[in-house]
């Protein structure tokens, strides 16, 4: 059988090693995963109970409209419920956008490096990607505007950007939206929005009225700690949501994910605590990096991309042997770096000790 020709040279997403597998291979009792920007503090304790209570009647399809969580979010954000599109993770909303708005002959613009699924899904649709290099980890918004031509359909803004952690601030977003042609969709992927503490961060949702070409993506996978349940959403103009909902499978989010997300969304105290603790641990980790003379990108997220004097792979290997899974920059398009998700305080202290030993061994040339 012959697959679409665009699949030539593409490969399926290869997940990192599973914790149990690494434990077995290396004979370690405990592995600390700081590789996928998950929430080390888990999720709201209220979620467990509601999941237990709703874990029944699996013979019935879920509510395809996700009514309860839709009402909760739309009331909270002061938008119409029909402006929301739910996906099996925001990954799936990215897929809806590509399937609905990209065709052969079209192009789409994104930063590089950034979240890889924008390009991956665009290729499947036969569209081409224009990748505009980041400047010190930040989007080159003028470069992205300059790249727009008559075949451009979608521009991806990832703020905070994965893997660097840098945001697009309010004045920059405003200038960009004003200059971008209104028939080009602008996707603002805010998977890590809850962690932002910068004063000049934009309230992206507030621009949708004036710029109906704007789509904002959010997820329950990061600060809400529900990555394993797969639920995220897009907020946009109703006409855009209508289109995206045509591309959506009728029952794409599960009953458990919908109930859990609703309860998690209601527990903003958990989010406040998560963000406070994560940011405290992050700033302490940055102080450690300063002491070690290691540079890093500005981060408004729950991860830090650390610049290294050696390959990211070498630090990755060293930390793995010592029970930590991080993400090597080589795999992310920024060689000589590692992306480290901020974990619990004790784990971060242990990690710091291993990094210190690694650096000392580098100086002694024994790595
Ligand atoms: N956008 C960004 C920037 C991400 O980092 C991720 C997850 N790593 C996603 C989207 C997708 O998240 P999910 O599908 O779990 O909502």
mmCIF file of C-alpha atoms and ligand atoms in Angstrom:
data_model
loop_
_atom_site.group_PDB
_atom_site.id
_atom_site.type_symbol
_atom_site.label_atom_id
_atom_site.label_comp_id
_atom_site.label_asym_id
_atom_site.label_seq_id
_atom_site.Cartn_x
_atom_site.Cartn_y
_atom_site.Cartn_z
ATOM 1 C CA UNK A 1 0.000 0.000 0.000
ATOM 2 C CA UNK A 2 1.229 3.473 -0.757
ATOM 3 C CA UNK A 3 0.916 6.147 1.921
ATOM 4 C CA UNK A 4 0.656 9.835 0.982
ATOM 5 C CA UNK A 5 4.001 10.916 -0.463
ATOM 6 C CA UNK A 6 4.444 13.559 2.258
ATOM 7 C CA UNK A 7 5.056 10.701 4.714
ATOM 8 C CA UNK A 8 8.363 9.932 2.997
ATOM 9 C CA UNK A 9 11.132 10.787 5.442
ATOM 10 C CA UNK A 10 8.727 11.362 8.354
ATOM 11 C CA UNK A 11 8.767 9.214 11.470
ATOM 12 C CA UNK A 12 6.265 8.553 14.226
ATOM 13 C CA UNK A 13 6.773 10.319 17.551
ATOM 14 C CA UNK A 14 9.212 8.302 19.626
ATOM 15 C CA UNK A 15 8.414 8.709 23.297
ATOM 16 C CA UNK A 16 11.272 8.967 25.769
ATOM 17 C CA UNK A 17 12.096 5.877 27.809
ATOM 18 C CA UNK A 18 9.477 4.898 30.333
ATOM 19 C CA UNK A 19 10.481 5.176 33.984
ATOM 20 C CA UNK A 20 10.114 1.434 34.682
ATOM 21 C CA UNK A 21 12.255 0.561 31.662
ATOM 22 C CA UNK A 22 15.062 2.896 32.761
ATOM 23 C CA UNK A 23 14.938 1.547 36.324
ATOM 24 C CA UNK A 24 15.281 -2.015 35.061
ATOM 25 C CA UNK A 25 18.058 -1.210 32.606
ATOM 26 C CA UNK A 26 20.172 0.776 35.045
ATOM 27 C CA UNK A 27 19.294 -1.134 38.197
ATOM 28 C CA UNK A 28 18.048 2.017 39.917
ATOM 29 C CA UNK A 29 15.330 2.113 42.596
ATOM 30 C CA UNK A 30 14.076 5.538 41.787
ATOM 31 C CA UNK A 31 13.928 7.639 38.648
ATOM 32 C CA UNK A 32 12.990 11.301 38.637
ATOM 33 C CA UNK A 33 11.540 12.414 35.329
ATOM 34 C CA UNK A 34 12.183 16.065 34.567
ATOM 35 C CA UNK A 35 11.811 15.711 30.808
ATOM 36 C CA UNK A 36 8.253 16.448 29.714
ATOM 37 C CA UNK A 37 7.269 19.524 31.720
ATOM 38 C CA UNK A 38 4.683 17.607 33.708
ATOM 39 C CA UNK A 39 3.575 18.851 37.107
ATOM 40 C CA UNK A 40 5.655 17.113 39.831
ATOM 41 C CA UNK A 41 2.989 18.066 42.366
ATOM 42 C CA UNK A 42 0.366 16.027 40.555
ATOM 43 C CA UNK A 43 -3.105 17.519 40.335
ATOM 44 C CA UNK A 44 -5.899 18.793 42.551
ATOM 45 C CA UNK A 45 -6.813 16.265 45.242
ATOM 46 C CA UNK A 46 -10.461 16.888 44.343
ATOM 47 C CA UNK A 47 -9.918 15.179 40.994
ATOM 48 C CA UNK A 48 -9.431 11.681 42.415
ATOM 49 C CA UNK A 49 -12.829 11.643 44.082
ATOM 50 C CA UNK A 50 -14.715 12.895 41.049
ATOM 51 C CA UNK A 51 -12.928 10.407 38.806
ATOM 52 C CA UNK A 52 -13.892 7.594 41.209
ATOM 53 C CA UNK A 53 -17.509 8.801 41.278
ATOM 54 C CA UNK A 54 -17.757 9.103 37.501
ATOM 55 C CA UNK A 55 -15.904 5.880 36.695
ATOM 56 C CA UNK A 56 -19.005 4.001 35.656
ATOM 57 C CA UNK A 57 -21.211 3.407 32.629
ATOM 58 C CA UNK A 58 -18.328 3.032 30.258
ATOM 59 C CA UNK A 59 -20.788 1.470 27.826
ATOM 60 C CA UNK A 60 -22.102 4.980 27.109
ATOM 61 C CA UNK A 61 -20.349 7.509 24.906
ATOM 62 C CA UNK A 62 -19.173 10.680 26.628
ATOM 63 C CA UNK A 63 -20.926 14.013 26.169
ATOM 64 C CA UNK A 64 -19.597 14.944 22.726
ATOM 65 C CA UNK A 65 -20.220 18.631 23.432
ATOM 66 C CA UNK A 66 -18.325 18.494 26.761
ATOM 67 C CA UNK A 67 -21.131 20.621 28.159
ATOM 68 C CA UNK A 68 -20.135 20.883 31.826
ATOM 69 C CA UNK A 69 -16.494 21.844 31.302
ATOM 70 C CA UNK A 70 -17.500 24.086 28.384
ATOM 71 C CA UNK A 71 -19.936 26.007 30.606
ATOM 72 C CA UNK A 72 -17.426 26.319 33.433
ATOM 73 C CA UNK A 73 -14.647 27.678 31.219
ATOM 74 C CA UNK A 74 -16.828 29.956 29.102
ATOM 75 C CA UNK A 75 -18.377 31.549 32.183
ATOM 76 C CA UNK A 76 -15.011 31.995 33.807
ATOM 77 C CA UNK A 77 -13.442 33.499 30.668
ATOM 78 C CA UNK A 78 -16.537 35.514 29.862
ATOM 79 C CA UNK A 79 -16.860 34.095 26.366
ATOM 80 C CA UNK A 80 -19.568 32.252 24.478
ATOM 81 C CA UNK A 81 -19.442 28.471 24.975
ATOM 82 C CA UNK A 82 -19.378 28.046 21.205
ATOM 83 C CA UNK A 83 -16.012 29.785 21.078
ATOM 84 C CA UNK A 84 -14.388 26.689 22.601
ATOM 85 C CA UNK A 85 -13.005 23.616 20.860
ATOM 86 C CA UNK A 86 -11.918 20.688 23.021
ATOM 87 C CA UNK A 87 -9.228 18.278 21.969
ATOM 88 C CA UNK A 88 -7.571 15.112 23.189
ATOM 89 C CA UNK A 89 -4.807 17.374 24.474
ATOM 90 C CA UNK A 90 -4.049 20.669 22.745
ATOM 91 C CA UNK A 91 -2.055 18.429 20.380
ATOM 92 C CA UNK A 92 -5.341 17.449 18.819
ATOM 93 C CA UNK A 93 -6.501 21.051 18.434
ATOM 94 C CA UNK A 94 -3.249 21.729 16.541
ATOM 95 C CA UNK A 95 -4.189 18.831 14.274
ATOM 96 C CA UNK A 96 -7.721 20.260 13.739
ATOM 97 C CA UNK A 97 -6.205 23.598 12.727
ATOM 98 C CA UNK A 98 -3.873 21.994 10.201
ATOM 99 C CA UNK A 99 -6.568 19.762 8.749
ATOM 100 C CA UNK A 100 -9.033 22.638 8.488
ATOM 101 C CA UNK A 101 -6.811 25.437 7.234
ATOM 102 C CA UNK A 102 -3.803 23.935 5.439
ATOM 103 C CA UNK A 103 -3.703 22.420 1.976
ATOM 104 C CA UNK A 104 -1.116 21.565 -0.621
ATOM 105 C CA UNK A 105 0.450 24.769 -1.924
ATOM 106 C CA UNK A 106 -0.192 26.636 1.338
ATOM 107 C CA UNK A 107 2.509 27.628 3.753
ATOM 108 C CA UNK A 108 2.596 28.089 7.495
ATOM 109 C CA UNK A 109 5.049 30.088 9.591
ATOM 110 C CA UNK A 110 6.578 29.207 12.931
ATOM 111 C CA UNK A 111 9.663 29.903 14.994
ATOM 112 C CA UNK A 112 12.534 27.443 15.177
ATOM 113 C CA UNK A 113 13.041 25.693 17.474
ATOM 114 C CA UNK A 114 9.509 25.527 18.760
ATOM 115 C CA UNK A 115 6.896 22.895 19.534
ATOM 116 C CA UNK A 116 7.367 20.367 16.697
ATOM 117 C CA UNK A 117 3.745 19.351 16.193
ATOM 118 C CA UNK A 118 2.928 22.515 14.190
ATOM 119 C CA UNK A 119 5.343 21.492 11.451
ATOM 120 C CA UNK A 120 4.610 17.779 11.722
ATOM 121 C CA UNK A 121 0.879 18.231 11.127
ATOM 122 C CA UNK A 122 1.445 20.840 8.418
ATOM 123 C CA UNK A 123 3.616 18.416 6.449
ATOM 124 C CA UNK A 124 0.901 15.764 6.605
ATOM 125 C CA UNK A 125 -1.474 18.256 4.987
ATOM 126 C CA UNK A 126 1.044 18.843 2.203
ATOM 127 C CA UNK A 127 1.747 22.417 3.311
ATOM 128 C CA UNK A 128 5.245 23.858 3.571
ATOM 129 C CA UNK A 129 6.693 25.472 6.677
ATOM 130 C CA UNK A 130 8.722 28.635 6.928
ATOM 131 C CA UNK A 131 10.787 28.397 10.082
ATOM 132 C CA UNK A 132 12.077 31.685 11.460
ATOM 133 C CA UNK A 133 15.007 31.333 13.892
ATOM 134 C CA UNK A 134 14.483 32.558 17.435
ATOM 135 C CA UNK A 135 16.555 35.484 18.666
ATOM 136 C CA UNK A 136 18.021 34.595 22.088
ATOM 137 C CA UNK A 137 15.105 32.238 22.616
ATOM 138 C CA UNK A 138 12.477 34.849 21.623
ATOM 139 C CA UNK A 139 10.276 34.867 18.523
ATOM 140 C CA UNK A 140 11.514 37.099 15.739
ATOM 141 C CA UNK A 141 8.075 38.578 15.134
ATOM 142 C CA UNK A 142 9.203 41.007 12.460
ATOM 143 C CA UNK A 143 10.940 38.149 10.640
ATOM 144 C CA UNK A 144 7.721 36.142 10.855
ATOM 145 C CA UNK A 145 5.668 39.050 9.496
ATOM 146 C CA UNK A 146 8.138 39.532 6.659
ATOM 147 C CA UNK A 147 7.792 35.845 5.755
ATOM 148 C CA UNK A 148 4.028 36.105 5.190
ATOM 149 C CA UNK A 149 3.045 35.847 1.528
ATOM 150 C CA UNK A 150 -0.163 35.253 -0.415
ATOM 151 C CA UNK A 151 0.015 31.501 0.326
ATOM 152 C CA UNK A 152 0.420 31.856 4.088
ATOM 153 C CA UNK A 153 -2.556 30.506 6.027
ATOM 154 C CA UNK A 154 -1.416 30.009 9.625
ATOM 155 C CA UNK A 155 1.267 31.583 11.846
ATOM 156 C CA UNK A 156 2.178 29.787 15.084
ATOM 157 C CA UNK A 157 3.242 31.765 18.142
ATOM 158 C CA UNK A 158 4.312 29.640 21.081
ATOM 159 C CA UNK A 159 4.282 31.727 24.236
ATOM 160 C CA UNK A 160 5.978 30.737 26.448
ATOM 161 C CA UNK A 161 7.971 28.994 23.774
ATOM 162 C CA UNK A 162 8.851 25.349 24.135
ATOM 163 C CA UNK A 163 11.839 24.642 24.407
ATOM 164 C CA UNK A 164 13.204 28.053 25.441
ATOM 165 C CA UNK A 165 10.556 29.321 27.888
ATOM 166 C CA UNK A 166 10.510 32.896 26.533
ATOM 167 C CA UNK A 167 7.226 34.783 26.126
ATOM 168 C CA UNK A 168 5.833 37.235 23.599
ATOM 169 C CA UNK A 169 4.985 40.359 25.551
ATOM 170 C CA UNK A 170 1.849 42.460 25.207
ATOM 171 C CA UNK A 171 3.189 45.289 23.026
ATOM 172 C CA UNK A 172 4.841 42.795 20.678
ATOM 173 C CA UNK A 173 1.691 40.694 20.335
ATOM 174 C CA UNK A 174 -0.407 43.813 19.709
ATOM 175 C CA UNK A 175 1.956 45.048 17.011
ATOM 176 C CA UNK A 176 2.002 41.615 15.435
ATOM 177 C CA UNK A 177 -1.780 41.206 15.371
ATOM 178 C CA UNK A 178 -2.228 44.671 13.925
ATOM 179 C CA UNK A 179 0.301 44.061 11.148
ATOM 180 C CA UNK A 180 -0.764 40.503 10.290
ATOM 181 C CA UNK A 181 -3.254 40.200 7.412
ATOM 182 C CA UNK A 182 -6.689 39.326 8.783
ATOM 183 C CA UNK A 183 -7.021 36.321 6.493
ATOM 184 C CA UNK A 184 -3.985 34.666 8.093
ATOM 185 C CA UNK A 185 -4.737 32.678 11.234
ATOM 186 C CA UNK A 186 -2.564 33.473 14.253
ATOM 187 C CA UNK A 187 -2.325 30.632 16.778
ATOM 188 C CA UNK A 188 -1.093 31.634 20.213
ATOM 189 C CA UNK A 189 -0.137 28.384 21.947
ATOM 190 C CA UNK A 190 -0.240 29.063 25.682
ATOM 191 C CA UNK A 191 0.334 25.577 27.084
ATOM 192 C CA UNK A 192 2.351 27.069 29.976
ATOM 193 C CA UNK A 193 0.373 30.282 30.526
ATOM 194 C CA UNK A 194 -0.362 29.576 34.193
ATOM 195 C CA UNK A 195 3.351 29.804 35.052
ATOM 196 C CA UNK A 196 3.912 33.280 33.587
ATOM 197 C CA UNK A 197 4.869 35.892 36.157
ATOM 198 C CA UNK A 198 6.100 38.690 33.834
ATOM 199 C CA UNK A 199 4.159 41.939 34.203
ATOM 200 C CA UNK A 200 4.110 42.613 30.469
ATOM 201 C CA UNK A 201 2.508 39.306 29.450
ATOM 202 C CA UNK A 202 -0.553 39.771 27.242
ATOM 203 C CA UNK A 203 -4.119 38.778 28.076
ATOM 204 C CA UNK A 204 -4.330 36.991 24.723
ATOM 205 C CA UNK A 205 -7.983 36.081 25.015
ATOM 206 C CA UNK A 206 -8.940 39.739 25.156
ATOM 207 C CA UNK A 207 -7.761 40.196 21.532
ATOM 208 C CA UNK A 208 -10.054 37.616 19.938
ATOM 209 C CA UNK A 209 -12.942 40.107 19.536
ATOM 210 C CA UNK A 210 -10.829 42.600 17.640
ATOM 211 C CA UNK A 211 -8.796 39.962 15.795
ATOM 212 C CA UNK A 212 -11.093 37.067 14.850
ATOM 213 C CA UNK A 213 -8.139 35.417 13.109
ATOM 214 C CA UNK A 214 -6.601 34.693 16.551
ATOM 215 C CA UNK A 215 -6.834 31.237 18.155
ATOM 216 C CA UNK A 216 -5.535 30.717 21.708
ATOM 217 C CA UNK A 217 -4.554 27.205 22.838
ATOM 218 C CA UNK A 218 -4.635 26.039 26.457
ATOM 219 C CA UNK A 219 -4.112 22.657 28.088
ATOM 220 C CA UNK A 220 -4.840 20.688 31.238
ATOM 221 C CA UNK A 221 -1.562 18.778 30.791
ATOM 222 C CA UNK A 222 0.854 21.173 32.461
ATOM 223 C CA UNK A 223 -0.030 23.212 35.570
ATOM 224 C CA UNK A 224 -3.323 21.302 35.987
ATOM 225 C CA UNK A 225 -1.352 18.059 36.051
ATOM 226 C CA UNK A 226 -3.694 16.002 33.876
ATOM 227 C CA UNK A 227 -1.343 15.066 31.016
ATOM 228 C CA UNK A 228 -2.333 11.407 31.300
ATOM 229 C CA UNK A 229 -6.006 12.144 30.691
ATOM 230 C CA UNK A 230 -5.433 14.105 27.463
ATOM 231 C CA UNK A 231 -7.585 17.214 27.358
ATOM 232 C CA UNK A 232 -6.895 20.713 26.083
ATOM 233 C CA UNK A 233 -8.836 23.391 24.261
ATOM 234 C CA UNK A 234 -8.765 26.251 21.816
ATOM 235 C CA UNK A 235 -10.511 29.596 22.272
ATOM 236 C CA UNK A 236 -11.419 31.501 19.124
ATOM 237 C CA UNK A 237 -14.084 33.313 17.187
ATOM 238 C CA UNK A 238 -17.271 31.261 16.841
ATOM 239 C CA UNK A 239 -16.971 30.930 13.070
ATOM 240 C CA UNK A 240 -13.472 29.468 13.438
ATOM 241 C CA UNK A 241 -14.619 27.162 16.261
ATOM 242 C CA UNK A 242 -17.406 25.943 13.988
ATOM 243 C CA UNK A 243 -14.901 24.929 11.340
ATOM 244 C CA UNK A 244 -12.550 23.258 13.822
ATOM 245 C CA UNK A 245 -15.465 21.335 15.310
ATOM 246 C CA UNK A 246 -16.186 19.869 11.875
ATOM 247 C CA UNK A 247 -12.668 18.379 11.898
ATOM 248 C CA UNK A 248 -13.187 17.079 15.452
ATOM 249 C CA UNK A 249 -14.267 13.509 16.064
ATOM 250 C CA UNK A 250 -17.680 13.408 17.758
ATOM 251 C CA UNK A 251 -16.457 11.888 21.048
ATOM 252 C CA UNK A 252 -12.811 12.962 21.119
ATOM 253 C CA UNK A 253 -12.483 13.716 24.834
ATOM 254 C CA UNK A 254 -13.328 11.016 27.341
ATOM 255 C CA UNK A 255 -15.847 11.207 30.122
ATOM 256 C CA UNK A 256 -13.103 10.894 32.752
ATOM 257 C CA UNK A 257 -11.032 13.653 31.150
ATOM 258 C CA UNK A 258 -14.033 15.990 31.049
ATOM 259 C CA UNK A 259 -14.965 15.376 34.710
ATOM 260 C CA UNK A 260 -11.377 15.623 35.900
ATOM 261 C CA UNK A 261 -10.748 18.829 33.942
ATOM 262 C CA UNK A 262 -13.895 20.412 35.383
ATOM 263 C CA UNK A 263 -12.853 19.661 38.953
ATOM 264 C CA UNK A 264 -9.253 20.692 38.300
ATOM 265 C CA UNK A 265 -10.376 23.978 36.743
ATOM 266 C CA UNK A 266 -12.532 24.753 39.784
ATOM 267 C CA UNK A 267 -9.592 24.261 42.148
ATOM 268 C CA UNK A 268 -7.601 27.398 41.407
ATOM 269 C CA UNK A 269 -6.020 27.182 44.867
ATOM 270 C CA UNK A 270 -4.094 24.148 43.618
ATOM 271 C CA UNK A 271 -2.912 26.101 40.559
ATOM 272 C CA UNK A 272 -1.819 29.058 42.683
ATOM 273 C CA UNK A 273 0.153 26.726 44.976
ATOM 274 C CA UNK A 274 1.680 24.804 42.055
ATOM 275 C CA UNK A 275 2.831 27.986 40.361
ATOM 276 C CA UNK A 276 4.163 29.514 43.594
ATOM 277 C CA UNK A 277 6.197 26.443 44.507
ATOM 278 C CA UNK A 278 7.396 25.811 40.952
ATOM 279 C CA UNK A 279 8.537 29.383 40.527
ATOM 280 C CA UNK A 280 10.309 29.365 43.906
ATOM 281 C CA UNK A 281 12.133 26.143 42.970
ATOM 282 C CA UNK A 282 12.910 27.577 39.540
ATOM 283 C CA UNK A 283 14.454 30.760 40.917
ATOM 284 C CA UNK A 284 16.543 28.738 43.369
ATOM 285 C CA UNK A 285 17.686 26.513 40.500
ATOM 286 C CA UNK A 286 18.597 29.591 38.461
ATOM 287 C CA UNK A 287 20.647 30.890 41.387
ATOM 288 C CA UNK A 288 22.455 27.573 41.411
ATOM 289 C CA UNK A 289 23.099 27.865 37.652
ATOM 290 C CA UNK A 290 24.466 31.379 38.209
ATOM 291 C CA UNK A 291 26.847 30.028 40.859
ATOM 292 C CA UNK A 292 27.953 27.329 38.408
ATOM 293 C CA UNK A 293 28.483 29.956 35.700
ATOM 294 C CA UNK A 294 25.958 28.215 33.462
ATOM 295 C CA UNK A 295 23.857 30.456 31.281
ATOM 296 C CA UNK A 296 20.184 29.758 30.519
ATOM 297 C CA UNK A 297 17.276 31.194 28.563
ATOM 298 C CA UNK A 298 14.677 33.454 30.214
ATOM 299 C CA UNK A 299 11.909 31.181 31.407
ATOM 300 C CA UNK A 300 8.277 31.970 32.179
ATOM 301 C CA UNK A 301 7.498 28.262 32.402
ATOM 302 C CA UNK A 302 8.045 25.206 34.573
ATOM 303 C CA UNK A 303 11.277 24.360 32.750
ATOM 304 C CA UNK A 304 14.649 25.927 32.088
ATOM 305 C CA UNK A 305 16.787 25.475 28.990
ATOM 306 C CA UNK A 306 20.364 25.469 30.258
ATOM 307 C CA UNK A 307 23.302 26.307 27.983
ATOM 308 C CA UNK A 308 26.258 23.931 28.324
ATOM 309 C CA UNK A 309 29.930 23.968 27.348
ATOM 310 C CA UNK A 310 29.437 20.396 26.057
ATOM 311 C CA UNK A 311 26.742 18.451 24.238
ATOM 312 C CA UNK A 312 23.331 18.102 25.866
ATOM 313 C CA UNK A 313 23.597 14.374 25.195
ATOM 314 C CA UNK A 314 26.624 14.041 27.470
ATOM 315 C CA UNK A 315 24.838 15.656 30.414
ATOM 316 C CA UNK A 316 21.681 13.686 29.595
ATOM 317 C CA UNK A 317 23.646 10.406 29.746
ATOM 318 C CA UNK A 318 25.358 11.356 32.976
ATOM 319 C CA UNK A 319 22.130 12.383 34.702
ATOM 320 C CA UNK A 320 20.302 9.296 33.453
ATOM 321 C CA UNK A 321 22.891 7.036 35.074
ATOM 322 C CA UNK A 322 22.215 8.953 38.269
ATOM 323 C CA UNK A 323 18.460 8.540 38.114
ATOM 324 C CA UNK A 324 17.309 11.736 36.372
ATOM 325 C CA UNK A 325 15.643 11.928 32.970
ATOM 326 C CA UNK A 326 16.013 15.369 31.375
ATOM 327 C CA UNK A 327 15.748 16.419 27.725
ATOM 328 C CA UNK A 328 18.865 16.879 25.668
ATOM 329 C CA UNK A 329 18.969 20.051 23.585
ATOM 330 C CA UNK A 330 20.320 18.035 20.666
ATOM 331 C CA UNK A 331 16.895 16.426 20.363
ATOM 332 C CA UNK A 332 15.205 19.834 20.586
ATOM 333 C CA UNK A 333 17.179 21.727 17.960
ATOM 334 C CA UNK A 334 19.428 23.638 20.377
ATOM 335 C CA UNK A 335 22.715 21.731 20.634
ATOM 336 C CA UNK A 336 24.808 22.078 23.784
ATOM 337 C CA UNK A 337 21.853 22.555 26.068
ATOM 338 C CA UNK A 338 19.500 20.567 28.285
ATOM 339 C CA UNK A 339 15.880 21.324 29.076
ATOM 340 C CA UNK A 340 15.081 20.601 32.678
ATOM 341 C CA UNK A 341 11.563 20.538 34.077
ATOM 342 C CA UNK A 342 11.390 22.103 37.531
ATOM 343 C CA UNK A 343 10.714 19.397 40.098
ATOM 344 C CA UNK A 344 10.227 19.133 43.838
ATOM 345 C CA UNK A 345 12.741 20.918 46.029
ATOM 346 C CA UNK A 346 14.548 17.819 47.311
ATOM 347 C CA UNK A 347 14.828 16.414 43.815
ATOM 348 C CA UNK A 348 16.181 19.709 42.510
ATOM 349 C CA UNK A 349 18.826 19.737 45.239
ATOM 350 C CA UNK A 350 19.865 16.205 44.324
ATOM 351 C CA UNK A 351 19.950 17.181 40.660
ATOM 352 C CA UNK A 352 22.117 20.198 41.479
ATOM 353 C CA UNK A 353 24.595 17.939 43.279
ATOM 354 C CA UNK A 354 24.840 15.689 40.200
ATOM 355 C CA UNK A 355 25.253 18.672 37.854
ATOM 356 C CA UNK A 356 28.018 19.985 40.100
ATOM 357 C CA UNK A 357 29.835 16.635 39.968
ATOM 358 C CA UNK A 358 29.356 16.492 36.201
ATOM 359 C CA UNK A 359 30.884 19.944 35.766
ATOM 360 C CA UNK A 360 33.792 19.098 38.043
ATOM 361 C CA UNK A 361 34.440 15.922 36.047
ATOM 362 C CA UNK A 362 34.373 18.018 32.866
ATOM 363 C CA UNK A 363 37.052 20.288 34.280
ATOM 364 C CA UNK A 364 39.087 17.232 35.252
ATOM 365 C CA UNK A 365 38.434 15.788 31.814
ATOM 366 C CA UNK A 366 36.990 12.614 33.278
ATOM 367 C CA UNK A 367 33.529 12.661 31.694
HETATM 368 N N1 LIG B 1 1.994 23.100 23.067
HETATM 369 C C1 LIG B 1 3.159 23.124 23.703
HETATM 370 C C2 LIG B 1 3.998 24.343 23.617
HETATM 371 C C3 LIG B 1 3.595 22.015 24.457
HETATM 372 O O1 LIG B 1 4.775 22.055 25.073
HETATM 373 C C4 LIG B 1 2.763 20.879 24.513
HETATM 374 C C5 LIG B 1 3.164 19.642 25.285
HETATM 375 N N2 LIG B 1 4.454 19.370 25.442
HETATM 376 C C6 LIG B 1 1.567 20.904 23.829
HETATM 377 C C7 LIG B 1 1.198 22.028 23.116
HETATM 378 C C8 LIG B 1 0.648 19.726 23.788
HETATM 379 O O2 LIG B 1 0.145 19.448 25.047
HETATM 380 P P1 LIG B 1 -1.118 18.534 25.273
HETATM 381 O O3 LIG B 1 -1.444 17.852 23.995
HETATM 382 O O4 LIG B 1 -0.734 17.599 26.341
HETATM 383 O O5 LIG B 1 -2.221 19.480 25.673
#
